Coordinates of N, CA and C in Angstrom, one line a residue:
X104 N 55.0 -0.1 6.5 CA 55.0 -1.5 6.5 C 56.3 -2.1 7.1
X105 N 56.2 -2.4 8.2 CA 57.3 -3.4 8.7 C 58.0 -4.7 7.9
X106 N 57.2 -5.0 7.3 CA 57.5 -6.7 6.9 C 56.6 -7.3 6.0
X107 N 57.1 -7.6 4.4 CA 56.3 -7.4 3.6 C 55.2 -8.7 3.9
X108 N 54.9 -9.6 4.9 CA 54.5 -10.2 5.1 C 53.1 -9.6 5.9
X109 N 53.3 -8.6 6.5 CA 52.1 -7.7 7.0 C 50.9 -7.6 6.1
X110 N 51.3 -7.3 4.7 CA 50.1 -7.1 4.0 C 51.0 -7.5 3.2
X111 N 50.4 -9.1 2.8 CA 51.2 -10.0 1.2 C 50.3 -9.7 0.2
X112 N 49.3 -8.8 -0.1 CA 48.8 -9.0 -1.4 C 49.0 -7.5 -2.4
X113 N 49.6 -6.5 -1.1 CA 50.6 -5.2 -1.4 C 51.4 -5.5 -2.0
X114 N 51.9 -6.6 -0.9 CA 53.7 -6.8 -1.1 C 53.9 -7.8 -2.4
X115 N 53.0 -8.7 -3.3 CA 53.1 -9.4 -4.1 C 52.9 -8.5 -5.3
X116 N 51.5 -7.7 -5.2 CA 50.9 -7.2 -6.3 C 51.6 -5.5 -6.7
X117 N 52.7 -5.3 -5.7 CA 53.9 -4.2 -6.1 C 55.2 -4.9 -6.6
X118 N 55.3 -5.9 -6.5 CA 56.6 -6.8 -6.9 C 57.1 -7.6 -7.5
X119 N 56.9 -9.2 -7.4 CA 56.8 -10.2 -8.2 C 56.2 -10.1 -9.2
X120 N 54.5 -9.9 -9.0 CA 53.6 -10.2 -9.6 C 52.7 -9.1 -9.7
X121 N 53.6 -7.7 -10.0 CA 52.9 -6.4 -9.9 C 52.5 -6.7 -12.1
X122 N 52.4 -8.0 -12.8 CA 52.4 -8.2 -14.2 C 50.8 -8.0 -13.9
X123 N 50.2 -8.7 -12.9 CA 49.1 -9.2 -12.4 C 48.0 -8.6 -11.7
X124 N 48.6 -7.0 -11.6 CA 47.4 -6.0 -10.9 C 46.9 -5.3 -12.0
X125 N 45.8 -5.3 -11.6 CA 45.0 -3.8 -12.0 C 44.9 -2.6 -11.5
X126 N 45.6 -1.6 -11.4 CA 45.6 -0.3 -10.9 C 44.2 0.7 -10.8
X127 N 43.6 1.0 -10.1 CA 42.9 2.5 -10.0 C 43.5 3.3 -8.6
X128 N 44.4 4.5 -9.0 CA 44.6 5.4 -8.1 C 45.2 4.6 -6.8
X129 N 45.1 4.8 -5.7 CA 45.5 4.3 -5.0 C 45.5 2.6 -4.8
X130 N 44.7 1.9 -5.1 CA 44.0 0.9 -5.3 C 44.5 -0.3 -5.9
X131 N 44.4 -1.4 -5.8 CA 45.0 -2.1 -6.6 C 44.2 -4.0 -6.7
X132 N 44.2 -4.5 -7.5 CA 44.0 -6.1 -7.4 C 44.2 -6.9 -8.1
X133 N 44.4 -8.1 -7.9 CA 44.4 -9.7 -8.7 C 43.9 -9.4 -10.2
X134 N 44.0 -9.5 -11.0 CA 43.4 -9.9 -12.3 C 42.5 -11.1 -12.0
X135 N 41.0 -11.0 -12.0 CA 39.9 -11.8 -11.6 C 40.4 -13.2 -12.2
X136 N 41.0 -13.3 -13.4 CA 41.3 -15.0 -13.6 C 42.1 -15.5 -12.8
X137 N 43.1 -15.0 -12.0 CA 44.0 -15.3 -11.4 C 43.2 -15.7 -9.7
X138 N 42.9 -14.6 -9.1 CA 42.2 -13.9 -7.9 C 41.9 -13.3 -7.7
X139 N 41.1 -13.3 -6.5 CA 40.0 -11.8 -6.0 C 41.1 -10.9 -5.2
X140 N 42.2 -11.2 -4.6 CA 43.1 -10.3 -4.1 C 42.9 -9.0 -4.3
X141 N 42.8 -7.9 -3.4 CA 42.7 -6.5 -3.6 C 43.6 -5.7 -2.6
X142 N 44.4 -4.8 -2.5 CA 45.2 -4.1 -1.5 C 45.0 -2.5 -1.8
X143 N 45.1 -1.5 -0.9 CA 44.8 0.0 -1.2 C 46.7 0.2 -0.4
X144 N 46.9 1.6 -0.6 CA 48.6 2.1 -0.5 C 48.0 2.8 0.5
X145 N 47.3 3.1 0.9 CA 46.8 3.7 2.4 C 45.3 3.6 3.3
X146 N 44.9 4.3 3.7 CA 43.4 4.2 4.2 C 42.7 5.5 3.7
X147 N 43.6 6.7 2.9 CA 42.8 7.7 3.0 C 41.6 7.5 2.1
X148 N 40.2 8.4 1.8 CA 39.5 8.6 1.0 C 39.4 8.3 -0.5
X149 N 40.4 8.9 -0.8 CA 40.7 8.7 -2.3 C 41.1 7.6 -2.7
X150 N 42.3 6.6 -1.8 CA 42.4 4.5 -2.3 C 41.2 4.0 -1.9
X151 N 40.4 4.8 -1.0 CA 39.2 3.5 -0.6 C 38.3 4.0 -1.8
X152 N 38.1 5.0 -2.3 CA 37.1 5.4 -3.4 C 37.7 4.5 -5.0
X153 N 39.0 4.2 -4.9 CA 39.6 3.6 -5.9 C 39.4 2.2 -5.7
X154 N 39.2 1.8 -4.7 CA 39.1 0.0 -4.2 C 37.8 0.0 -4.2
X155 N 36.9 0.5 -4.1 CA 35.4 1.1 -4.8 C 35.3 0.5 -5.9
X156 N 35.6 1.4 -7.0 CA 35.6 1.6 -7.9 C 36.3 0.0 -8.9
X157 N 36.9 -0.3 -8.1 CA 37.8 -1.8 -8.5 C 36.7 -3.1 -8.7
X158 N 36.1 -3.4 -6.9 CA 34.9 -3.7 -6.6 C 33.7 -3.4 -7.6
X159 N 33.2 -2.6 -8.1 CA 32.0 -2.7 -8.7 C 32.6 -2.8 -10.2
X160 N 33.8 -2.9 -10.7 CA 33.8 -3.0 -12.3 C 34.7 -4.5 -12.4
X161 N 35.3 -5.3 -10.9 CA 35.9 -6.5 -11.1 C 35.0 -7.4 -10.4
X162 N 34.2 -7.1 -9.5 CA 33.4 -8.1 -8.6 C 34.1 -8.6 -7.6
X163 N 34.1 -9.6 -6.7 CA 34.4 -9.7 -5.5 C 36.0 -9.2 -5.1
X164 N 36.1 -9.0 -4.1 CA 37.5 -8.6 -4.0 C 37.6 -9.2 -2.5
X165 N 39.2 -9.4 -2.2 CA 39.3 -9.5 -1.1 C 40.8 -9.5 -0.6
X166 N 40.8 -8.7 0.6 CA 41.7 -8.2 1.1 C 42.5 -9.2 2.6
X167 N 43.9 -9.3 2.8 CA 44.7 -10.0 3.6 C 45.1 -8.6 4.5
X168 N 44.9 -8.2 5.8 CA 45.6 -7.1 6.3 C 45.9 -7.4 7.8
X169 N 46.4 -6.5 8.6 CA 45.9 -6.9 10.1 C 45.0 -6.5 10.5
X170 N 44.4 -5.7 9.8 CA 43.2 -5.5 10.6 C 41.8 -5.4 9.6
X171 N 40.5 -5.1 10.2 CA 39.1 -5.3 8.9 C 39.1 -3.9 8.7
X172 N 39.2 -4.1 7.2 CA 39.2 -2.5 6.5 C 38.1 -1.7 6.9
X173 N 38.3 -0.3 6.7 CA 37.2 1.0 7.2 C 35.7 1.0 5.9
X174 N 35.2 1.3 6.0 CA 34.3 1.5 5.0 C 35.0 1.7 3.8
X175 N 34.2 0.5 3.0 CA 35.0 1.3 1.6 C 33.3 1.4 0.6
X176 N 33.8 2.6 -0.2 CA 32.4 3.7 -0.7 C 32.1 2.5 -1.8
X177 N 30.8 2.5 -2.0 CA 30.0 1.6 -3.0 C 30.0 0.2 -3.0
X178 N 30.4 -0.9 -1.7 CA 30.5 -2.3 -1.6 C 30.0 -2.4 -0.1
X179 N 29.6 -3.8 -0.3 CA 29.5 -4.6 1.5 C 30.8 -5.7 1.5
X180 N 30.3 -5.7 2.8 CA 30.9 -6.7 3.4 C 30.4 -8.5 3.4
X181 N 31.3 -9.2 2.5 CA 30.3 -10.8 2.2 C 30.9 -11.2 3.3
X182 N 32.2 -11.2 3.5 CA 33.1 -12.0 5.5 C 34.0 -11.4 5.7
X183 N 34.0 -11.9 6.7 CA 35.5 -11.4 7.4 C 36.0 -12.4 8.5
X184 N 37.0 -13.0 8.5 CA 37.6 -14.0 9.1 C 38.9 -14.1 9.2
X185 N 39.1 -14.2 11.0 CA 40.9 -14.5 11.6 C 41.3 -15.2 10.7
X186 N 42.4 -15.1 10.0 CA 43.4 -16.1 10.2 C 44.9 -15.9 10.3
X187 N 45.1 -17.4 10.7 CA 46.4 -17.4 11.0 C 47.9 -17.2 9.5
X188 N 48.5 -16.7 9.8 CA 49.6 -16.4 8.9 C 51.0 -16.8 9.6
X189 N 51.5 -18.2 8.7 CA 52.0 -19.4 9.5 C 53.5 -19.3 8.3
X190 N 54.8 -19.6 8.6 CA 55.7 -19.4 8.1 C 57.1 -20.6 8.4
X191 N 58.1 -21.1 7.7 CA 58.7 -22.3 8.5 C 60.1 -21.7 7.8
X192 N 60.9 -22.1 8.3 CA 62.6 -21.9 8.0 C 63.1 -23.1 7.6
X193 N 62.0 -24.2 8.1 CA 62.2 -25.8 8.1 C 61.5 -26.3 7.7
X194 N 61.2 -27.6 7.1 CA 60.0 -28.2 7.0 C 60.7 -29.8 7.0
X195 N 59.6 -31.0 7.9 CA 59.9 -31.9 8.4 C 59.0 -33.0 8.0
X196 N 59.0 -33.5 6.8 CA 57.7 -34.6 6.1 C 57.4 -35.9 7.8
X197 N 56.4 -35.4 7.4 CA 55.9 -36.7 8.9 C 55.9 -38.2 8.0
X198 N 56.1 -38.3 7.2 CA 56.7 -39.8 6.7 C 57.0 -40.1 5.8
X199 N 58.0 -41.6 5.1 CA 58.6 -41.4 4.2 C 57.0 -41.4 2.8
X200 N 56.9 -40.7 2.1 CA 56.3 -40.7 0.8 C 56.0 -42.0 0.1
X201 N 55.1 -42.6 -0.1 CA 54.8 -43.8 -0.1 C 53.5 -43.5 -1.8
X202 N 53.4 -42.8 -2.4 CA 53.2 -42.1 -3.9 C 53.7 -41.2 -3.9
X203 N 53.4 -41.3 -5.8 CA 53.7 -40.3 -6.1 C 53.4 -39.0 -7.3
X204 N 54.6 -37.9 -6.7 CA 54.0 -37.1 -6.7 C 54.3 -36.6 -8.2
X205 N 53.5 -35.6 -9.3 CA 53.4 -35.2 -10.2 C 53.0 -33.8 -10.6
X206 N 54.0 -33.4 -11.3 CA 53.7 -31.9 -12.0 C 52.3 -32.0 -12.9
X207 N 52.0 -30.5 -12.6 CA 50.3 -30.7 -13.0 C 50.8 -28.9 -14.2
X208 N 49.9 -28.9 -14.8 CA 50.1 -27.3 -15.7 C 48.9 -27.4 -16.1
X209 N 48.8 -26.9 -17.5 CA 48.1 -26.3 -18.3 C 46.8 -27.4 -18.5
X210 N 47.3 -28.7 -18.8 CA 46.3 -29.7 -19.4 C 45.5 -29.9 -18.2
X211 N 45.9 -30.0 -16.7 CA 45.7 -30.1 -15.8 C 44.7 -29.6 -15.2
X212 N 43.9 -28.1 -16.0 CA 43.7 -26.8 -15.2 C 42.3 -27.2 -15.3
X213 N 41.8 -27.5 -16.1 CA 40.1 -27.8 -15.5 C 39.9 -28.9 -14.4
X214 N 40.5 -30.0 -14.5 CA 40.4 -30.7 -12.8 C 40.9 -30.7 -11.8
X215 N 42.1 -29.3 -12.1 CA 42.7 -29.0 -10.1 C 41.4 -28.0 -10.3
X216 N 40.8 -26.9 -11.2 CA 39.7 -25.8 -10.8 C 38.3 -26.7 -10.0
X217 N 38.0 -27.9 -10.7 CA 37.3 -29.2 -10.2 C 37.7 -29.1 -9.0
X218 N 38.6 -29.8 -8.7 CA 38.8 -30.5 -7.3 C 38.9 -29.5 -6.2
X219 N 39.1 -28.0 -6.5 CA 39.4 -26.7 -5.8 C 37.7 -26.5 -5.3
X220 N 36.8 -26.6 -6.3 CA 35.9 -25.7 -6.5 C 34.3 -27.0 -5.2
X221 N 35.3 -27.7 -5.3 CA 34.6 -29.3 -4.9 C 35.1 -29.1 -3.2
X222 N 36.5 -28.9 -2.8 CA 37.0 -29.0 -1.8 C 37.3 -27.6 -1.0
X223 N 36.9 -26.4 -1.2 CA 37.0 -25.2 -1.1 C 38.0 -24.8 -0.3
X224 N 39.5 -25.1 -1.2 CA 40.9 -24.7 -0.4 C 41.1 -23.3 0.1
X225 N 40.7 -22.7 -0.7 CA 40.5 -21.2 -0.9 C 39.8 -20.4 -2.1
X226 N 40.7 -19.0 -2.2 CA 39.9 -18.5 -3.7 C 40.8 -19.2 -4.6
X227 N 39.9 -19.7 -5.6 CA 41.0 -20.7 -7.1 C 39.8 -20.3 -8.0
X228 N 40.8 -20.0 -8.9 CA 40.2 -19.4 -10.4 C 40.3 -20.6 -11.7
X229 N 40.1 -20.0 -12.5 CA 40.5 -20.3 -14.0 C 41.6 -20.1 -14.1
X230 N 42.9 -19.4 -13.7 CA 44.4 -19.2 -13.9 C 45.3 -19.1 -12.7
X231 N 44.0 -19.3 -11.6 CA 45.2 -19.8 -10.4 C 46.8 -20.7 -10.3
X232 N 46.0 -21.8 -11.1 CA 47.2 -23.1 -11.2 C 48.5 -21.8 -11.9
X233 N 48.2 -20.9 -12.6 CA 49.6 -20.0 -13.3 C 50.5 -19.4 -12.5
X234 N 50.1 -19.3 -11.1 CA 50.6 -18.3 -9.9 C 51.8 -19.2 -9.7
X235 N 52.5 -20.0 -10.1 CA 53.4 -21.1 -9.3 C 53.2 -22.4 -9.6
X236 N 54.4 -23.5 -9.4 CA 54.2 -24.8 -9.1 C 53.7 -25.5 -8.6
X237 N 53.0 -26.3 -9.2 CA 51.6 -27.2 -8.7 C 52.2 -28.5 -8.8
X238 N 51.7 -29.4 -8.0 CA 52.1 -30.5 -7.7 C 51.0 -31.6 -7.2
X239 N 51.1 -32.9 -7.7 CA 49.5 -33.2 -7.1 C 49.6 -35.1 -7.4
X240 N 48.9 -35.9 -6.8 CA 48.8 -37.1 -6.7 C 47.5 -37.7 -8.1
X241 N 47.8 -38.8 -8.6 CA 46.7 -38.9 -9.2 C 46.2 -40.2 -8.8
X242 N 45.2 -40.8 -8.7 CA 45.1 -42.4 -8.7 C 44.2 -42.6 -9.7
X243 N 44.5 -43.5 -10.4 CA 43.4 -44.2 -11.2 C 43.5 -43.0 -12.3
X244 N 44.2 -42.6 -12.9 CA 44.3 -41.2 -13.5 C 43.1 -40.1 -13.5
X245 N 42.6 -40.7 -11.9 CA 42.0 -38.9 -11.9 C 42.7 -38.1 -10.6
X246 N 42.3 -37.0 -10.7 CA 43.5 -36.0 -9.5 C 42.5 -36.1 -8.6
X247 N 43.4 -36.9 -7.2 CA 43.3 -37.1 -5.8 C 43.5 -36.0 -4.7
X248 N 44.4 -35.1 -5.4 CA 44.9 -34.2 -4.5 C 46.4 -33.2 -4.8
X249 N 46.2 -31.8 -4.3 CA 47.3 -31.1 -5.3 C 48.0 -29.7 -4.0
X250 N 48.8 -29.4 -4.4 CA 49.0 -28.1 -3.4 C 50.2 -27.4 -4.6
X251 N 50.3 -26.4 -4.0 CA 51.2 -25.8 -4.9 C 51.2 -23.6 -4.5
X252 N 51.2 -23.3 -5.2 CA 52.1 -21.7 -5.0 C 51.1 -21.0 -5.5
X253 N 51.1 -19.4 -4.9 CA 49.9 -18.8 -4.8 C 50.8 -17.4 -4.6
X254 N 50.8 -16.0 -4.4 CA 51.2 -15.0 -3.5 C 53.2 -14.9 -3.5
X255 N 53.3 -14.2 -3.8 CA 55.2 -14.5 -3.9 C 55.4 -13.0 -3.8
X256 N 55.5 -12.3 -2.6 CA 56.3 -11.5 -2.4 C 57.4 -11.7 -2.2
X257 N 58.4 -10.5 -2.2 CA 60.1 -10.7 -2.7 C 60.6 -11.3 -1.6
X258 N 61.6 -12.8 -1.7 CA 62.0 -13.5 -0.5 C 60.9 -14.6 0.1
X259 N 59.6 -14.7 -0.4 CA 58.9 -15.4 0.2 C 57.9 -16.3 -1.0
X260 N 57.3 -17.0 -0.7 CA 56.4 -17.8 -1.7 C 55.5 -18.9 -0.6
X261 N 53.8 -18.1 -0.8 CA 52.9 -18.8 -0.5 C 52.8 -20.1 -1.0
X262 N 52.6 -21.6 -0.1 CA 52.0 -22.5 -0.1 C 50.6 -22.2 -0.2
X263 N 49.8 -23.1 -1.3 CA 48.4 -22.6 -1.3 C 48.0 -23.8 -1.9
X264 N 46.1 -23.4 -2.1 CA 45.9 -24.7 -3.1 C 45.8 -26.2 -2.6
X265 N 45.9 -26.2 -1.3 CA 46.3 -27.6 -0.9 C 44.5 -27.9 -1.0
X266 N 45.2 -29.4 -1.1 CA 43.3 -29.8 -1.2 C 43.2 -31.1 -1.3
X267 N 42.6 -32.3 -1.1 CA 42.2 -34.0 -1.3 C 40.6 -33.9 -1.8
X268 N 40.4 -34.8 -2.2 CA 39.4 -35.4 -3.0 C 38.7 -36.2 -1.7
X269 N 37.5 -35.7 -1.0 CA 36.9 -36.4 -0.4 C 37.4 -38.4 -0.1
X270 N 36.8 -38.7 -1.1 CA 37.2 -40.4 -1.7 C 38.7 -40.5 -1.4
X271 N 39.5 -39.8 -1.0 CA 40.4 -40.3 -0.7 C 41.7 -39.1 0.8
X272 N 40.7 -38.7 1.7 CA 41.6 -38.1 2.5 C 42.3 -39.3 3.3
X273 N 43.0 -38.9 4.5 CA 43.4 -39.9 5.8 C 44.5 -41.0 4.9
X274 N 45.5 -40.2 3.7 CA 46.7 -41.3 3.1 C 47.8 -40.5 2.9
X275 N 47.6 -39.1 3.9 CA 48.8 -38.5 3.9 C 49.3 -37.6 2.7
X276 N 48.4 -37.5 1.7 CA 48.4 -36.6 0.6 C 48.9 -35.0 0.7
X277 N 48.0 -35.0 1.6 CA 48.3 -33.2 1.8 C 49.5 -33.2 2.2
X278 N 49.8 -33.7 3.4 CA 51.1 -33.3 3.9 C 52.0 -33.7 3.2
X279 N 52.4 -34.7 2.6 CA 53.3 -34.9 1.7 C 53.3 -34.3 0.3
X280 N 52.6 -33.5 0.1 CA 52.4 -32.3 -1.2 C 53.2 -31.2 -0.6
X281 N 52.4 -30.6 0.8 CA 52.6 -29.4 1.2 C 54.4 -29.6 1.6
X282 N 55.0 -30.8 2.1 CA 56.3 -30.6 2.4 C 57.0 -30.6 1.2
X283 N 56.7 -31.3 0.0 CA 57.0 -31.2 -1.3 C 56.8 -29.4 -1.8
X284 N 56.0 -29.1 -1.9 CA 55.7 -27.7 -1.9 C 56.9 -26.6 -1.2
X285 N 56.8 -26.9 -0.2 CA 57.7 -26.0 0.4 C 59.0 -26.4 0.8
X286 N 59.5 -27.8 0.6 CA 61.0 -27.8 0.6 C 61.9 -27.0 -0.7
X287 N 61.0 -27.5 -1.5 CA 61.0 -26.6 -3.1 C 61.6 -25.3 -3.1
X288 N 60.3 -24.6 -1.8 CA 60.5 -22.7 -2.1 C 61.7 -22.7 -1.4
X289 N 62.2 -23.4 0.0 CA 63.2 -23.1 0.4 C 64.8 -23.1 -0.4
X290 N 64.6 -24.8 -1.1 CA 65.7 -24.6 -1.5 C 65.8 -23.9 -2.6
X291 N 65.3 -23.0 -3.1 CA 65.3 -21.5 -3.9 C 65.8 -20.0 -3.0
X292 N 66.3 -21.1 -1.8 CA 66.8 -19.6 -0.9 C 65.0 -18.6 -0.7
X293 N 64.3 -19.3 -0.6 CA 62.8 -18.2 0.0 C 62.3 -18.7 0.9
X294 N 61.5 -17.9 1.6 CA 60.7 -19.0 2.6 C 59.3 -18.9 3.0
X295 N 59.0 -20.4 2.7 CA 57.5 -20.6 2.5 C 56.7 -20.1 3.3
X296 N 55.4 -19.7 3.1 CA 54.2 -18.9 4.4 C 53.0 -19.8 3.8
X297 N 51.9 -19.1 4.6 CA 50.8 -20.3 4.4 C 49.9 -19.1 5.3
X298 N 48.0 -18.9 4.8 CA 47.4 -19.0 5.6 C 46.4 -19.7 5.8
X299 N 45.7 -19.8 7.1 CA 44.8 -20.6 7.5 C 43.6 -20.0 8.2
X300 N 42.7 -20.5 8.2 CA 41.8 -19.6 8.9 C 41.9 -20.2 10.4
X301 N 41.4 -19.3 11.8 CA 42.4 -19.7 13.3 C 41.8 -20.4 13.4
X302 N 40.1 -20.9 13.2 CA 39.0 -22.0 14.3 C 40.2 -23.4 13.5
X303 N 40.3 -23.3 12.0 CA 40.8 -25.0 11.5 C 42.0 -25.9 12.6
X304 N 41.2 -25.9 13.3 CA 42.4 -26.6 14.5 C 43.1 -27.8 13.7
X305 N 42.8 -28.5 13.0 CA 43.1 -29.6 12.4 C 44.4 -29.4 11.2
X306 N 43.9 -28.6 10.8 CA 44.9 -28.0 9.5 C 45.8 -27.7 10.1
X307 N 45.7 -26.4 11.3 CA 46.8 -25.6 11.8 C 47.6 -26.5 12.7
X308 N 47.1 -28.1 13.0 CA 48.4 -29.0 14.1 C 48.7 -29.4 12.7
X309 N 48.4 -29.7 11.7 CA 49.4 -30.3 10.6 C 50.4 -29.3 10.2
X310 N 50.0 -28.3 10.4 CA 50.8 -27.2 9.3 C 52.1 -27.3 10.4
X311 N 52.3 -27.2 11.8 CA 52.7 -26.8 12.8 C 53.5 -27.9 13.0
X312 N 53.1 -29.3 12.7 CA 54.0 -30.6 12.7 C 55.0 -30.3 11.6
X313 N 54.2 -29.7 10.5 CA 55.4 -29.7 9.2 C 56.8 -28.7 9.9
X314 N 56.1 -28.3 10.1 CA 57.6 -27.0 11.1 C 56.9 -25.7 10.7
X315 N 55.4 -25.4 10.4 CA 55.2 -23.8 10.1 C 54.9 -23.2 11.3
X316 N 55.1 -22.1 11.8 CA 55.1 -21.4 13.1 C 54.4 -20.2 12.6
X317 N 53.1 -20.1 13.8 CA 52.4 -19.1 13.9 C 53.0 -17.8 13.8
X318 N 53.0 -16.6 12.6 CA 53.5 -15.2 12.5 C 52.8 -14.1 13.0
X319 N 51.5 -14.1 12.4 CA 51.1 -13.1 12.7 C 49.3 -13.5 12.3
X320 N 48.5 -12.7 12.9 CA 47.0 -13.1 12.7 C 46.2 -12.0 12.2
X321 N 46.1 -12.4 10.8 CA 45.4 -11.5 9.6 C 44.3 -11.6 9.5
X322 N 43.3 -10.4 8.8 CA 41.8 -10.5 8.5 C 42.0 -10.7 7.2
X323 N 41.2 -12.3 7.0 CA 40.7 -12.0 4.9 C 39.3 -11.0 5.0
X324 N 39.0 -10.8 4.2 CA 37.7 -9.5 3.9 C 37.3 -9.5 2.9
X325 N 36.0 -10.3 2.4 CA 35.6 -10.1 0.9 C 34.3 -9.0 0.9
X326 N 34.8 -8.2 -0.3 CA 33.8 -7.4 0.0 C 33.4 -7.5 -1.5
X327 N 31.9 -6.7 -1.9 CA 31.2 -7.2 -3.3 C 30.5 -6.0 -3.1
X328 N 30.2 -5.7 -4.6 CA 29.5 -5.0 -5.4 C 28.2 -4.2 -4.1
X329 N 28.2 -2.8 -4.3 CA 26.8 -3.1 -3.2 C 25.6 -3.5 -3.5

């Protein structure tokens, strides 16, 4: 591995957040409340029979690599999709902040899983919001919109999570989360990443206004039970 960003769910679930794997043999993944994240230590026989094995006793799994994994023994394949894996040294709010923004935790966890499960940011669980700092707009005291932290391999910390409430996109929410989000990881000395899937033309000119620069173009891969 060149660069632990090549494969982040290796590089998180050996590191930071190795509190949060489940081990078989070669094999490894997310604790299902958290995420479906899954990573193997090689391609031979024996990690893919162990990422198998993960798969049929944790349910969906899914893997971040550069390339779409080889057969793995006892699952299919649900997708498989480009995306882009986007990274900033900078980040540049496209305007001054005009609401505001609020820490979200524990009380918070059934209407960011709501508003996730409503807006399909990505995979979000029951204990996602735990992965990191969440951050999020409310109006009218219900939650309009939220982004926050996901994946933290050493030196780095995924933006994730982002998401608006239908009823209220087009007021600059996201972006002003997401640059709230990752001025954060920077000034912690890390630096923020982000993925995207490549067709989201729309996402990826925002992301790319904020100052994230295209890295590298990864396959997500969910694979399930056969």
């Amino acid at each position: 591995m060149s660069h632990p960003l090549d494969r982040p769910v290796w590089s998180c679930l050996t590191g930071r957040q190795a509190h949060l794997a489940i081990v078989r043999g070669g094999a490894l993944r997310m604790d299902p409340d958290f995420g479906l994240f899954a990573a193997v230590a090689d391609e031979t026989p024996e990690s893919l029979a162990s990422l198998g094995e993960l798969v049929r006793e944790h349910g969906g799994s899914g893997l971040v690599e550069l390339g779409q994994p080889p057969l793995v023994p006892g699952t299919v394949m649900l997708s498989s999709a480009l995306c882009w894996q986007m990274a900033a040294r900078a980040v540049t709010p496209l305007k001054p902040l005009d609401f505001e923004i609020v820490a979200l935790g524990d009380a918070d966890a059934a209407e960011m899983l709501a508003l996730a499960t409503l807006t399909k940011p990505g995979p979000f669980f029951a204990r996602t919001h735990e992965l990191g700092e969440f951050v999020g707009v409310q109006v009218g005291g219900e939650l309009a919109a939220m982004a926050g932290e996901r994946m933290r391999p050493d030196g780095f910390t995924e933006v994730s999570g982002v998401c608006t409430h239908p009823g209220h996109r087009g007021k600059g929410y996201a972006a002003g989360l997401m640059a709230h989000v990752a001025g954060r990881i920077l000034a912690r000395g890390e630096t923020p990443f982000l993925h995207s899937y490549a067709d989201n033309a729309g996402a990826n000119a925002l992301y790319q206004a904020l100052g994230f620069a295209r890295r590298a173009d990864l396959w997500f891969t969910v694979l399930a039970p056969e």
